[in-house]
C-alpha positions as a printed Julia matrix, in Angstrom:
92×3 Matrix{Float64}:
 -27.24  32.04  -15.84
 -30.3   34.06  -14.2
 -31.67  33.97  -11.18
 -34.43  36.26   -9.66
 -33.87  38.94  -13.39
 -30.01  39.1   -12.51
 -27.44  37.59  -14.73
 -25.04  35.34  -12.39
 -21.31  34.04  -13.56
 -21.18  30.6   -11.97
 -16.8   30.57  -12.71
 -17.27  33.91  -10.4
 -19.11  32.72   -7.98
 -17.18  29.74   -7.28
 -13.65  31.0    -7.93
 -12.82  31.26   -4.14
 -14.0   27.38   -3.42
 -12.34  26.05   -6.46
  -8.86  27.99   -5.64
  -8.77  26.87   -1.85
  -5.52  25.84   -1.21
  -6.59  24.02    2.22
  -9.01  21.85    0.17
  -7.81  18.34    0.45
  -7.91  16.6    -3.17
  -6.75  12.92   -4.09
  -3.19  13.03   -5.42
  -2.69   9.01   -6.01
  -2.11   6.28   -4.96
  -4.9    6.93   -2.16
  -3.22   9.87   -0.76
  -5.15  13.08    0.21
  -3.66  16.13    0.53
  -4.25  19.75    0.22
  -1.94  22.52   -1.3
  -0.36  23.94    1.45
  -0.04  20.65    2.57
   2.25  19.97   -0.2
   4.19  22.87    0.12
   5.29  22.09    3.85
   6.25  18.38    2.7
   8.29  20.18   -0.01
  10.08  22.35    2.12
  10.96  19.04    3.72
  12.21  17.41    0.43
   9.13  15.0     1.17
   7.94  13.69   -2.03
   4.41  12.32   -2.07
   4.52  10.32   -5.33
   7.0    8.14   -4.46
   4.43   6.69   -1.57
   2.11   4.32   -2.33
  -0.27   5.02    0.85
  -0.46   7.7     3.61
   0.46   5.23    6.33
   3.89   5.1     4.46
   3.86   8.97    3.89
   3.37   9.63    7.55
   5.83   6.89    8.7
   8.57   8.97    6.63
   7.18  12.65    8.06
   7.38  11.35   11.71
  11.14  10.25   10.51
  11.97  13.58   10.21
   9.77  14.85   13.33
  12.52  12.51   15.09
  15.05  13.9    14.06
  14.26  17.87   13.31
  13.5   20.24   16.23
  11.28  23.46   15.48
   9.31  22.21   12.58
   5.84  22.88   13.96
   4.56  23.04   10.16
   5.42  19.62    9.38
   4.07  18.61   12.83
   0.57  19.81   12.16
   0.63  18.05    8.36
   1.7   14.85   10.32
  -1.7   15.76   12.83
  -3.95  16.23   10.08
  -2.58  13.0     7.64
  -2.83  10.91   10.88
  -6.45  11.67   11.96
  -7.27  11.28    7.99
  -6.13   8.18    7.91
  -7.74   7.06   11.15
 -11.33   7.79    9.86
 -10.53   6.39    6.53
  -8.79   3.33    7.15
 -10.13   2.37   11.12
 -13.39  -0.19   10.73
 -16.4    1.59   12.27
């Protein structure tokens, strides 16, 4: 593609947006979640799939929370699924 005589790679330009690993995409069954997201829950053994809403994902993280100490990493996913699912699922 050009723009203003210069010849542009649109794949290049986007690369670092596409390849965000903080960027929250729908994984199924309604449930949002980034990359690194992921990665915590599987250092936990948390599988996603088998959950067939957040509300039921977060129930089993704050499970844990209960009954690990030091997992600040899993703490902060449980934050950030929480607040998601207040805005998505609390009537406005």
């Amino acid at each position: 593609m050009k723009i203003n005589n210069k010849e542009l790679d649109i794949n290049e330009l986007t690369k670092d947006v596409y390849n965000d690993k903080s960027m929250i995409k729908m994984r199924g069954n309604g449930i949002y979640l980034s990359d690194n997201q992921i990665e915590v829950l599987n250092r936990y053994n948390i599988n996603y799939k088998k959950y067939n809403s957040l509300s039921s994902l977060i129930f089993e993280i704050e499970e844990i929370l209960n009954e690990e100490v030091d997992v600040d990493d899993l703490e902060d996913v449980s934050a950030k699924l929480s607040e998601l699912n207040y805005y998505n699922n609390t009537e406005k």
